[in-house]
CSV table of C-alpha atoms in Angstrom, one decimal:
chain,number,residue,atom,x,y,z
A,1,MET,CA,16.8,-24.8,-0.7
A,2,GLN,CA,19.5,-22.3,0.7
A,3,TYR,CA,19.9,-18.9,-0.7
A,4,ASP,CA,21.8,-15.8,-0.3
A,5,VAL,CA,18.5,-13.8,-0.2
A,6,ILE,CA,14.8,-14.4,-0.1
A,7,ILE,CA,12.7,-11.7,-1.0
A,8,ILE,CA,8.5,-12.1,-0.1
A,9,GLY,CA,6.7,-10.3,-2.7
A,10,ALA,CA,7.0,-9.3,-6.2
A,11,GLY,CA,5.7,-5.7,-6.1
A,12,ILE,CA,7.4,-2.6,-6.7
A,13,ALA,CA,9.8,-2.9,-3.4
A,14,GLY,CA,10.5,-6.4,-3.8
A,15,LEU,CA,11.5,-6.1,-7.3
A,16,SER,CA,13.5,-2.8,-6.7
A,17,CYS,CA,15.5,-4.7,-4.0
A,18,ALA,CA,16.3,-7.6,-6.6
A,19,ARG,CA,17.3,-5.1,-9.0
A,20,TYR,CA,20.1,-3.6,-7.0
A,21,LEU,CA,21.3,-7.1,-5.7
A,22,ASP,CA,24.5,-8.5,-7.1
A,23,LYS,CA,23.9,-10.8,-10.2
A,24,HIS,CA,26.3,-13.4,-8.6
A,25,LEU,CA,23.8,-14.0,-5.4
A,26,LYS,CA,21.6,-16.5,-5.1
A,27,VAL,CA,18.2,-14.8,-4.7
A,28,LEU,CA,14.6,-16.0,-4.6
A,29,LEU,CA,11.7,-14.1,-5.0
A,30,LEU,CA,8.5,-15.6,-3.7
A,31,CYS,CA,4.7,-14.3,-4.6
A,32,LYS,CA,1.5,-15.9,-3.8
A,33,GLU,CA,0.2,-16.4,-7.2
A,34,GLU,CA,1.0,-14.6,-10.5
A,35,PRO,CA,3.7,-11.6,-9.9
A,36,TRP,CA,1.3,-9.0,-11.3
A,37,ASP,CA,-1.4,-10.0,-8.4
A,38,CYS,CA,0.0,-6.9,-6.3
A,39,ASN,CA,-0.8,-3.5,-5.3
A,40,THR,CA,1.8,-2.2,-7.8
A,41,PHE,CA,0.4,-3.4,-10.9
A,42,PHE,CA,-3.0,-1.8,-9.9
A,43,ALA,CA,-1.5,1.7,-9.1
A,44,GLN,CA,-3.0,4.4,-11.3
A,45,GLY,CA,-1.4,7.3,-9.9
A,46,GLY,CA,2.2,8.2,-10.8
A,47,ILE,CA,5.5,8.5,-9.0
A,48,THR,CA,6.7,11.5,-7.3
A,49,PHE,CA,9.7,12.9,-8.2
A,50,PRO,CA,11.2,16.4,-7.0
A,51,LYS,CA,12.4,18.3,-10.1
A,52,ASP,CA,15.5,20.0,-8.6
A,53,PRO,CA,17.4,20.5,-5.3
A,54,LEU,CA,15.2,23.3,-4.4
A,55,ASP,CA,12.0,21.3,-4.9
A,56,MET,CA,13.4,18.6,-2.8
A,57,ASP,CA,12.8,20.9,0.5
A,58,LEU,CA,9.3,21.8,-0.8
A,59,HIS,CA,8.8,17.9,-1.4
A,60,ILE,CA,10.1,16.9,2.3
A,61,GLN,CA,7.7,20.0,3.7
A,62,ASP,CA,4.7,18.7,1.5
A,63,THR,CA,5.1,15.0,2.8
A,64,ILE,CA,5.4,16.0,6.4
A,65,ASN,CA,2.4,18.4,6.3
A,66,ALA,CA,0.2,15.6,4.6
A,67,GLY,CA,1.6,13.3,7.3
A,68,ALA,CA,0.4,15.5,10.1
A,69,MET,CA,3.8,16.1,11.3
A,70,HIS,CA,3.9,12.4,12.4
A,71,ASN,CA,6.7,11.5,9.9
A,72,ASP,CA,10.2,10.4,10.8
A,73,TYR,CA,12.0,13.5,9.2
A,74,GLU,CA,15.3,11.7,8.3
A,75,ALA,CA,13.3,8.9,6.4
A,76,VAL,CA,11.5,11.6,4.6
A,77,LYS,CA,14.7,13.5,3.7
A,78,LEU,CA,16.3,10.0,2.5
A,79,LEU,CA,13.3,9.3,0.4
A,80,SER,CA,13.7,12.7,-1.5
A,81,GLN,CA,17.3,12.8,-1.8
A,82,GLU,CA,17.5,9.3,-3.1
A,83,SER,CA,14.7,10.0,-5.7
A,84,PHE,CA,17.3,11.9,-8.0
A,85,VAL,CA,19.5,8.9,-8.6
A,86,ILE,CA,16.6,6.4,-9.2
A,87,PHE,CA,14.9,8.6,-11.5
A,88,SER,CA,18.1,8.8,-13.6
A,89,ASP,CA,18.7,5.2,-13.4
A,90,ILE,CA,15.4,3.9,-14.5
A,91,LEU,CA,15.3,6.6,-17.3
A,92,ASP,CA,18.8,5.5,-18.5
A,93,SER,CA,17.6,1.9,-18.3
A,94,GLY,CA,14.9,2.5,-20.6
A,95,PHE,CA,11.7,3.3,-18.5
A,96,CYS,CA,9.3,5.3,-20.7
A,97,VAL,CA,7.6,8.4,-18.8
A,98,ASP,CA,4.9,10.6,-20.6
A,99,ARG,CA,6.2,13.6,-22.4
A,100,ASP,CA,4.8,16.6,-24.3
A,101,THR,CA,5.1,16.9,-28.1
A,102,ASN,CA,8.6,18.7,-27.7
A,103,GLY,CA,9.8,15.6,-25.5
A,104,ALA,CA,9.9,17.3,-22.2
A,105,ILE,CA,8.7,15.2,-19.3
A,106,LEU,CA,5.1,16.1,-18.3
A,107,TYR,CA,4.6,16.5,-14.5
A,108,ALA,CA,1.3,16.4,-12.9
A,109,LYS,CA,0.0,17.5,-9.6
A,110,GLU,CA,-2.3,15.8,-6.9
A,111,GLY,CA,-3.5,16.6,-3.4
A,112,GLY,CA,-1.3,18.0,-1.0
A,113,HIS,CA,1.5,18.6,-3.4
A,114,SER,CA,2.4,22.5,-3.7
A,115,ILE,CA,3.7,22.0,-7.6
A,116,ALA,CA,3.5,19.7,-10.1
A,117,ARG,CA,6.2,17.1,-9.7
A,118,ILE,CA,4.5,13.6,-10.4
A,119,ILE,CA,5.5,11.6,-13.5
A,120,HIS,CA,3.2,9.2,-15.4
A,121,SER,CA,3.8,6.3,-17.9
A,122,GLY,CA,0.9,5.2,-20.0
A,123,GLY,CA,-1.4,7.9,-18.7
A,124,ASP,CA,-3.1,6.0,-15.6
A,125,GLY,CA,-1.0,2.7,-16.1
A,126,THR,CA,2.0,4.0,-14.3
A,127,GLY,CA,1.8,1.1,-11.7
A,128,ARG,CA,1.5,-1.5,-14.7
A,129,ALA,CA,4.4,0.3,-16.5
A,130,ILE,CA,6.8,0.1,-13.7
A,131,HIS,CA,6.0,-3.3,-12.6
A,132,THR,CA,6.5,-4.6,-16.2
A,133,PHE,CA,9.6,-2.5,-16.5
A,134,LEU,CA,11.1,-4.2,-13.4
A,135,ILE,CA,10.3,-7.7,-14.1
A,136,SER,CA,11.7,-7.5,-17.7
A,137,HIS,CA,15.1,-6.5,-15.8
A,138,LEU,CA,15.0,-9.1,-13.3
A,139,SER,CA,17.9,-11.3,-13.3
A,140,HIS,CA,16.8,-13.6,-10.3
A,141,THR,CA,14.6,-16.4,-9.6
A,142,LEU,CA,11.0,-15.7,-9.1
A,143,HIS,CA,8.8,-18.5,-7.7
A,144,LYS,CA,5.0,-18.3,-8.3
A,145,GLY,CA,2.3,-19.8,-6.4
A,146,ALA,CA,4.4,-19.7,-3.1
A,147,GLN,CA,2.4,-18.5,-0.1
A,148,VAL,CA,4.7,-17.8,2.9
A,149,VAL,CA,3.0,-19.2,6.0
A,150,ASP,CA,5.7,-19.0,8.4
A,151,LEU,CA,9.0,-17.0,9.4
A,152,LEU,CA,11.6,-19.2,10.9
A,153,ILE,CA,13.0,-16.8,13.8
A,154,GLU,CA,15.2,-17.3,16.6
A,155,GLU,CA,16.2,-14.6,18.9
A,156,ASP,CA,17.5,-11.9,16.5
A,157,ARG,CA,18.0,-13.9,13.4
A,158,CYS,CA,15.7,-15.1,10.7
A,159,TYR,CA,16.7,-18.4,9.2
A,160,GLY,CA,14.2,-18.6,6.5
A,161,VAL,CA,10.4,-19.1,5.6
A,162,VAL,CA,7.7,-21.9,5.3
A,163,VAL,CA,6.1,-22.0,2.0
A,164,GLN,CA,2.9,-23.6,1.0
A,165,THR,CA,3.0,-24.4,-2.8
A,166,LYS,CA,0.1,-26.1,-4.6
A,167,THR,CA,1.3,-29.6,-3.5
A,168,LYS,CA,3.1,-29.4,-0.1
A,169,GLN,CA,4.8,-27.2,2.6
A,170,CYS,CA,8.6,-26.9,2.3
A,171,ALA,CA,11.3,-24.6,4.1
A,172,PHE,CA,13.7,-22.4,2.4
A,173,TYR,CA,16.6,-20.9,3.9
A,174,ALA,CA,18.7,-18.0,3.5
A,175,ASN,CA,21.1,-15.6,5.1
A,176,HIS,CA,19.1,-12.6,4.5
A,177,ILE,CA,15.2,-12.4,4.3
A,178,VAL,CA,13.4,-9.1,2.9
A,179,ILE,CA,9.5,-8.8,3.4
A,180,ALA,CA,8.0,-6.9,0.8
A,181,SER,CA,4.5,-8.3,1.1
A,182,GLY,CA,2.2,-5.2,0.9
A,183,GLY,CA,-0.3,-3.9,3.2
A,184,VAL,CA,-3.7,-5.0,5.0
A,185,GLY,CA,-6.3,-4.5,2.3
A,186,GLY,CA,-7.9,-7.9,2.7
A,187,LEU,CA,-9.2,-6.9,6.0
A,188,PHE,CA,-11.7,-4.7,4.8
A,189,ALA,CA,-15.1,-4.8,3.0
A,190,TYR,CA,-14.2,-2.3,0.3
A,191,HIS,CA,-10.7,-1.6,-0.8
A,192,THR,CA,-8.6,-0.9,-3.9
A,193,ASN,CA,-6.0,-3.6,-3.4
A,194,ALA,CA,-4.8,-6.7,-5.0
A,195,HIS,CA,-6.9,-9.9,-3.7
A,196,THR,CA,-3.6,-11.5,-2.5
A,197,ILE,CA,-2.9,-8.4,0.0
A,198,SER,CA,-4.0,-10.0,3.6
A,199,SER,CA,-1.4,-9.1,6.0
A,200,ASP,CA,-0.3,-12.6,6.9
A,201,ILE,CA,3.2,-11.6,7.2
A,202,HIS,CA,2.4,-8.6,9.7
A,203,ALA,CA,0.8,-11.2,11.9
A,204,MET,CA,4.1,-13.5,11.7
A,205,ALA,CA,5.9,-10.6,12.7
A,206,LEU,CA,3.8,-10.2,16.0
A,207,GLU,CA,4.3,-13.9,16.4
A,208,ASN,CA,7.8,-13.6,16.7
A,209,GLY,CA,7.5,-10.4,19.1
A,210,LEU,CA,8.2,-7.8,16.5
A,211,LYS,CA,6.7,-4.4,16.7
A,212,LEU,CA,4.0,-3.1,14.4
A,213,GLU,CA,3.9,0.7,14.7
A,214,ASP,CA,1.1,3.2,13.4
A,215,MET,CA,-1.3,0.5,12.5
A,216,GLU,CA,-4.2,2.7,13.2
A,217,MET,CA,-3.2,4.9,10.3
A,218,LEU,CA,-5.1,3.8,7.6
A,219,GLN,CA,-5.8,5.7,4.2
A,220,PHE,CA,-8.8,5.5,2.5
A,221,HIS,CA,-8.8,6.5,-1.1
A,222,PRO,CA,-11.6,9.2,-1.5
A,223,THR,CA,-12.6,8.3,-5.2
A,224,ALA,CA,-13.4,4.5,-5.8
A,225,PHE,CA,-16.2,3.5,-8.1
A,226,VAL,CA,-17.9,1.0,-5.3
A,227,ASP,CA,-20.8,-0.2,-7.3
A,228,SER,CA,-19.4,-3.2,-8.4
A,229,PRO,CA,-19.8,-6.9,-6.9
A,230,HIS,CA,-16.0,-7.6,-6.1
A,231,ALA,CA,-14.3,-6.5,-2.8
A,232,ARG,CA,-11.7,-4.8,-4.9
A,233,LYS,CA,-13.2,-1.8,-5.8
A,234,THR,CA,-12.1,0.3,-9.2
A,235,LEU,CA,-9.9,3.1,-8.3
A,236,ILE,CA,-10.5,6.4,-9.8
A,237,THR,CA,-7.1,8.1,-9.8
A,238,GLU,CA,-6.5,11.2,-8.1
A,239,ALA,CA,-4.6,12.5,-11.3
A,240,LEU,CA,-8.2,13.5,-12.6
A,241,ARG,CA,-8.6,15.8,-10.1
A,242,GLY,CA,-5.3,17.4,-10.7
A,243,GLU,CA,-6.5,17.8,-14.4
A,244,GLY,CA,-9.6,19.7,-13.1
A,245,ALA,CA,-12.2,17.1,-12.3
A,246,LYS,CA,-14.7,18.3,-9.8
A,247,ILE,CA,-16.2,16.3,-6.9
A,248,ILE,CA,-20.1,17.1,-6.4
A,249,ASN,CA,-23.2,15.9,-4.5
A,250,SER,CA,-26.6,15.2,-5.8
A,251,ALA,CA,-27.5,19.0,-5.8
A,252,GLY,CA,-24.5,19.6,-8.0
A,253,GLU,CA,-22.6,21.3,-5.1
A,254,ARG,CA,-18.7,21.2,-4.7
A,255,PHE,CA,-19.0,20.6,-1.1
A,256,LEU,CA,-15.5,19.8,-0.3
A,257,PHE,CA,-14.7,23.7,0.1
A,258,ASP,CA,-16.8,23.5,3.1
A,259,TYR,CA,-14.1,21.1,4.6
A,260,ASP,CA,-10.9,22.7,3.1
A,261,LYS,CA,-9.9,25.7,1.2
A,262,ARG,CA,-8.0,23.5,-1.4
A,263,GLY,CA,-11.0,21.6,-2.4
A,264,GLU,CA,-10.5,18.7,-4.4
A,265,LEU,CA,-6.9,18.9,-3.9
A,266,ALA,CA,-6.8,18.8,-0.2
A,267,PRO,CA,-4.9,15.8,1.3
A,268,ARG,CA,-6.6,12.3,1.0
A,269,ASP,CA,-7.8,12.0,4.6
A,270,ILE,CA,-9.6,15.3,4.6
A,271,VAL,CA,-11.3,14.3,1.2
A,272,ALA,CA,-12.2,10.7,2.1
A,273,ARG,CA,-13.9,12.1,5.4
A,274,ALA,CA,-15.8,14.8,3.6
A,275,ILE,CA,-17.2,12.2,1.0
A,276,TYR,CA,-18.1,9.7,3.6
A,277,LYS,CA,-19.8,12.2,5.7
A,278,GLU,CA,-22.0,13.6,2.6
A,279,ARG,CA,-22.7,10.2,1.2
A,280,PHE,CA,-23.3,8.0,4.3
A,281,ILE,CA,-24.4,10.7,7.1
A,282,ARG,CA,-26.0,13.3,4.9
A,283,GLY,CA,-27.6,10.7,2.5
A,284,GLN,CA,-26.4,12.4,-0.5
A,285,ASN,CA,-24.9,10.5,-3.9
A,286,VAL,CA,-21.4,12.0,-4.4
A,287,TYR,CA,-20.0,12.0,-8.1
A,288,LEU,CA,-16.9,12.8,-9.9
A,289,ASP,CA,-17.5,15.3,-12.8
A,290,ALA,CA,-14.8,15.1,-15.3
A,291,SER,CA,-16.7,16.9,-17.9
A,292,CYS,CA,-13.6,19.7,-18.0
A,293,LEU,CA,-12.2,16.7,-20.5
A,294,ASN,CA,-13.5,15.7,-23.7
A,295,GLN,CA,-13.5,12.0,-24.7
A,296,LYS,CA,-10.5,11.9,-26.6
A,297,GLU,CA,-8.5,13.8,-23.9
A,298,PHE,CA,-9.8,11.1,-21.1
A,299,ILE,CA,-9.1,8.3,-23.0
A,300,ARG,CA,-5.5,9.3,-23.8
A,301,LYS,CA,-4.6,10.2,-20.2
A,302,PHE,CA,-7.1,7.6,-18.2
A,303,PRO,CA,-7.3,4.6,-20.6
A,304,ASN,CA,-7.3,2.2,-17.6
A,305,VAL,CA,-10.2,4.2,-16.0
A,306,TYR,CA,-12.0,4.7,-19.0
A,307,ARG,CA,-12.2,0.7,-19.8
A,308,SER,CA,-12.8,-0.1,-16.3
A,309,LEU,CA,-15.9,2.2,-16.2
A,310,LYS,CA,-17.1,1.4,-19.6
A,311,ALA,CA,-17.5,-2.2,-18.2
A,312,TYR,CA,-20.0,-1.0,-15.5
A,313,HIS,CA,-21.8,1.0,-18.3
A,314,ILE,CA,-20.4,4.3,-17.2
A,315,ASP,CA,-19.5,6.6,-20.1
A,316,ALA,CA,-16.6,8.9,-18.9
A,317,PRO,CA,-16.4,11.7,-19.1
A,318,SER,CA,-19.9,12.4,-20.4
A,319,GLN,CA,-21.4,10.7,-17.5
A,320,LYS,CA,-20.9,11.5,-13.9
A,321,ILE,CA,-19.0,8.9,-12.0
A,322,PRO,CA,-20.7,7.8,-8.6
A,323,ILE,CA,-18.0,7.7,-6.1
A,324,ALA,CA,-17.1,6.7,-2.6
A,325,PRO,CA,-14.2,6.0,-0.4
A,326,ALA,CA,-12.4,2.5,-0.1
A,327,PHE,CA,-9.4,1.2,2.0
A,328,HIS,CA,-6.4,2.0,0.1
A,329,TYR,CA,-3.0,2.2,2.0
A,330,SER,CA,-1.6,1.5,5.2
A,331,MET,CA,0.8,4.1,6.6
A,332,GLY,CA,1.8,1.9,9.3
A,333,GLY,CA,3.6,-1.7,9.5
A,334,ILE,CA,6.5,-3.7,10.6
A,335,LYS,CA,8.9,-1.3,12.4
A,336,THR,CA,12.2,-0.6,10.4
A,337,GLU,CA,15.5,1.4,10.7
A,338,LEU,CA,16.5,3.7,8.0
A,339,ASN,CA,18.6,1.0,6.5
A,340,GLY,CA,15.5,-1.2,6.0
A,341,LEU,CA,16.3,-3.7,8.9
A,342,VAL,CA,13.4,-4.9,10.9
A,343,THR,CA,14.1,-3.1,14.6
A,344,GLY,CA,15.7,-5.5,16.6
A,345,MET,CA,16.8,-8.1,13.9
A,346,LYS,CA,20.0,-8.7,12.3
A,347,ASN,CA,19.2,-10.1,8.9
A,348,LEU,CA,15.4,-9.5,8.5
A,349,TYR,CA,14.0,-6.4,6.3
A,350,ALA,CA,11.1,-4.8,5.5
A,351,ILE,CA,10.1,-2.5,2.7
A,352,GLY,CA,7.4,-0.9,0.9
A,353,GLU,CA,3.9,-0.7,2.4
A,354,CYS,CA,4.4,-3.7,4.9
A,355,ALA,CA,7.2,-1.3,6.6
A,356,ARG,CA,6.5,1.5,9.0
A,357,SER,CA,9.6,3.3,7.7
A,358,GLY,CA,8.4,6.8,8.9
A,359,VAL,CA,8.1,8.4,5.6
A,360,HIS,CA,4.3,8.7,5.5
A,361,GLY,CA,3.7,9.7,9.0
A,362,ALA,CA,-0.3,9.8,9.7
A,363,ASN,CA,-1.3,10.2,6.2
A,364,ARG,CA,0.4,9.2,2.8
A,365,LEU,CA,1.3,12.2,0.3
A,366,ALA,CA,-0.2,11.1,-3.2
A,367,SER,CA,2.2,9.1,-5.3
A,368,ASN,CA,4.8,8.8,-2.7
A,369,SER,CA,4.4,5.1,-2.5
A,370,LEU,CA,5.7,3.9,-5.8
A,371,LEU,CA,9.0,6.0,-4.8
A,372,GLU,CA,9.1,4.5,-1.6
A,373,GLY,CA,9.2,1.0,-3.1
A,374,LEU,CA,12.1,2.1,-5.5
A,375,VAL,CA,14.2,3.8,-3.1
A,376,PHE,CA,14.0,1.6,0.1
A,377,GLY,CA,14.2,-1.3,-2.0
A,378,LYS,CA,17.5,-0.2,-3.2
A,379,ILE,CA,18.6,0.9,0.4
A,380,ALA,CA,17.6,-2.7,1.6
A,381,ALA,CA,19.8,-4.4,-1.1
A,382,GLN,CA,22.8,-2.0,-0.2
A,383,THR,CA,22.5,-3.0,3.4
A,384,ILE,CA,22.5,-6.7,2.5
A,385,GLN,CA,25.5,-6.3,0.6
A,386,ASN,CA,27.3,-4.6,3.0
A,387,ASN,CA,26.2,-6.8,6.0
A,388,PRO,CA,27.9,-10.2,4.9
A,389,ILE,CA,26.0,-12.4,7.4
A,390,SER,CA,26.3,-16.1,7.0
A,391,ASN,CA,23.4,-18.1,8.9
A,392,PRO,CA,24.4,-21.3,10.6
A,393,LYS,CA,22.6,-24.2,8.9
A,394,ARG,CA,19.8,-25.1,10.7
A,395,ASN,CA,16.5,-27.4,10.1
A,396,PHE,CA,13.2,-26.1,11.7
A,397,SER,CA,10.4,-28.4,12.1
A,398,ILE,CA,7.4,-27.3,10.0
A,399,SER,CA,4.3,-26.4,12.0
A,400,GLN,CA,1.4,-28.8,11.7
A,401,GLU,CA,-1.4,-26.1,12.0
A,402,VAL,CA,-4.0,-26.5,9.8
A,403,LEU,CA,-4.0,-23.5,7.4
A,404,HIS,CA,-7.7,-23.2,6.5
A,405,LYS,CA,-10.8,-24.8,8.0
A,406,GLU,CA,-14.5,-24.9,7.0
A,407,GLY,CA,-16.1,-21.8,7.9
A,408,ASP,CA,-13.0,-19.5,7.7
A,409,GLU,CA,-14.2,-17.7,4.2
A,410,ARG,CA,-17.7,-16.9,6.1
A,411,LEU,CA,-15.7,-15.3,9.1
A,412,LYS,CA,-13.1,-13.5,6.7
A,413,ASN,CA,-16.3,-11.7,5.3
A,414,VAL,CA,-17.6,-11.0,8.8
A,415,LEU,CA,-14.3,-9.6,9.6
A,416,ARG,CA,-14.1,-7.4,6.6
A,417,LYS,CA,-17.7,-6.0,7.6
A,418,ILE,CA,-16.6,-5.2,11.1
A,419,MET,CA,-13.1,-3.4,9.9
A,420,TRP,CA,-15.1,-1.3,7.4
A,421,GLU,CA,-18.1,-0.4,9.5
A,422,LYS,CA,-16.4,0.0,12.9
A,423,VAL,CA,-12.5,0.5,12.2
A,424,GLY,CA,-13.0,2.6,9.2
A,425,ILE,CA,-12.9,6.2,8.2
A,426,ILE,CA,-14.7,7.7,11.2
A,427,ARG,CA,-14.3,6.0,14.3
A,428,SER,CA,-15.4,6.1,17.9
A,429,LYS,CA,-14.6,4.5,21.3
A,430,THR,CA,-17.9,2.5,21.1
A,431,SER,CA,-17.2,1.3,17.6
A,432,LEU,CA,-13.8,0.3,18.2
A,433,LEU,CA,-14.5,-1.6,21.4
A,434,SER,CA,-17.3,-3.4,19.6
A,435,ALA,CA,-14.9,-4.3,16.9
A,436,LEU,CA,-12.2,-5.7,19.5
A,437,GLU,CA,-15.1,-7.8,20.8
A,438,GLY,CA,-16.0,-9.3,17.5
A,439,VAL,CA,-12.5,-10.1,16.7
A,440,GLU,CA,-11.8,-11.6,19.8
A,441,VAL,CA,-14.9,-13.9,19.9
A,442,MET,CA,-13.8,-15.2,16.4
A,443,ALA,CA,-10.2,-15.8,17.6
A,444,LEU,CA,-11.6,-18.3,20.2
A,445,GLY,CA,-13.4,-20.6,17.3
A,446,ASN,CA,-12.1,-23.6,15.5
A,447,ILE,CA,-10.4,-21.6,12.9
A,448,GLY,CA,-7.5,-22.0,10.4
A,449,ARG,CA,-3.9,-20.4,10.7
A,450,MET,CA,-4.4,-18.0,8.0
A,451,LEU,CA,-7.5,-16.5,9.4
A,452,ARG,CA,-6.2,-16.6,12.9
A,453,LEU,CA,-3.2,-14.5,11.6
A,454,ARG,CA,-5.4,-11.9,10.0
A,455,LEU,CA,-7.5,-11.4,13.4
A,456,MET,CA,-4.2,-10.8,15.1
A,457,VAL,CA,-3.7,-8.0,12.7
A,458,ALA,CA,-7.2,-6.6,12.9
A,459,LYS,CA,-6.6,-6.8,16.9
A,460,GLU,CA,-3.5,-4.6,16.4
A,461,ILE,CA,-5.1,-2.2,14.3
A,462,ILE,CA,-8.1,-1.8,17.0
A,463,THR,CA,-5.9,-1.7,19.6
A,464,GLN,CA,-3.5,1.2,18.6
A,465,ALA,CA,-6.5,2.9,17.4
A,466,LEU,CA,-8.0,2.7,20.9
A,467,ASN,CA,-4.6,3.9,22.4
A,468,ARG,CA,-4.3,7.0,20.1
A,469,LYS,CA,-7.0,9.2,22.2
A,470,GLN,CA,-6.9,12.1,19.8
A,471,SER,CA,-7.5,12.5,15.9
A,472,LEU,CA,-4.4,12.6,14.0
A,473,GLY,CA,-4.2,12.5,10.1
A,474,ALA,CA,-6.1,9.5,8.9
A,475,HIS,CA,-6.8,8.2,12.5
A,476,TYR,CA,-9.9,10.4,12.9
A,477,VAL,CA,-12.2,9.8,16.2
A,478,SER,CA,-15.8,11.3,16.3
A,479,ASP,CA,-15.7,11.5,20.2
A,480,SER,CA,-13.4,13.1,22.6
A,481,ASP,CA,-13.3,10.3,25.1
A,482,VAL,CA,-11.9,7.6,22.6
């Protein structure tokens, strides 16, 4: 059970890290269930790639503008600079991107971008395509059905992890541990995330005194089809608005221009708040009108959206699509340095959505997340290979805390409702304090470890939201005294 590197998560960040680790290293990737049960696989948007060095400066500025100037400039610069090498690498390795009839790469534009610089693969199936591509190039061991339930940390070193398999718990040890476990979607009643995303590892970081930062910065995707019985809602990609789809209310009005001169192409936090107000405060139904596309174009460019909506008897684009916001992405996370190391640790890394790298600031620019996973996965791999740490052999005892108890599932649903209604798109001091009380009461109950971990992260989100007195980016407060 001794490895050179253990990677927690098999989404784009974890797979990118594995891709750039030498094949002679003993590397183990862990994923809770199947590798495609991750946010990467469900990503409908594309991948941002600046077109040239001139566009790099503009991409940096667009990212910082969308992030409400709360970004780490050096992290954003690193993201944009490294994108050129990454793009060449995946193209040279056979990754297929959408092209026109002359073979030129098709670039799309989404909200917050000054120009078209987003590539797609298979229309709205870019996440599935890049995930499949990375899995097909994986040269290390992947362990499915392995849920991490503890981090084995002493002082500034991580020695390994405790894993729950179908039959038992066991410890896996390594010289380097990489967290690539995704965000916090499972905390919300309405979200677009894979069902495996539940913030467990964030809480394990907190248990060991590590910092979570910007946890109040939660992005809600403006356009999700929420009239479905599942917690994970059908995402309606922003690329549709880039193609000219309009957002209207019951009266047929394009109300977004009342909130921002960019209308449908304003950054996500602005669009999500506008739709939320229109639907939940003014009582108007809200729709995405994609009639600018004919059916043939729609199916060719957005095959996954078309199939998903067809399953709910929505015949797009001839029918208007009922939409509402849903939780989508966490800008905050485990605080890291530019090289991927968790702040204060010698051999523990965090990459992708679970990390607070500083790239996204207070609001993520559309299609920057897949790029972040590719870039910072590679950076973490390079740091590991330039940081030849060898942990002394240790044997940790495995905690006997019960993972799940009767009643936990019901309380998880209560937590999701609290987080959606009181810590969602529009917040107030009253709603946040009420949410905090509810979370603290649940934490006092006879509950299992995994629910306790969720409650720890929920409390951290609420506390950080209360501590930020003024609205900023995705953190929007409706009263001045919050």
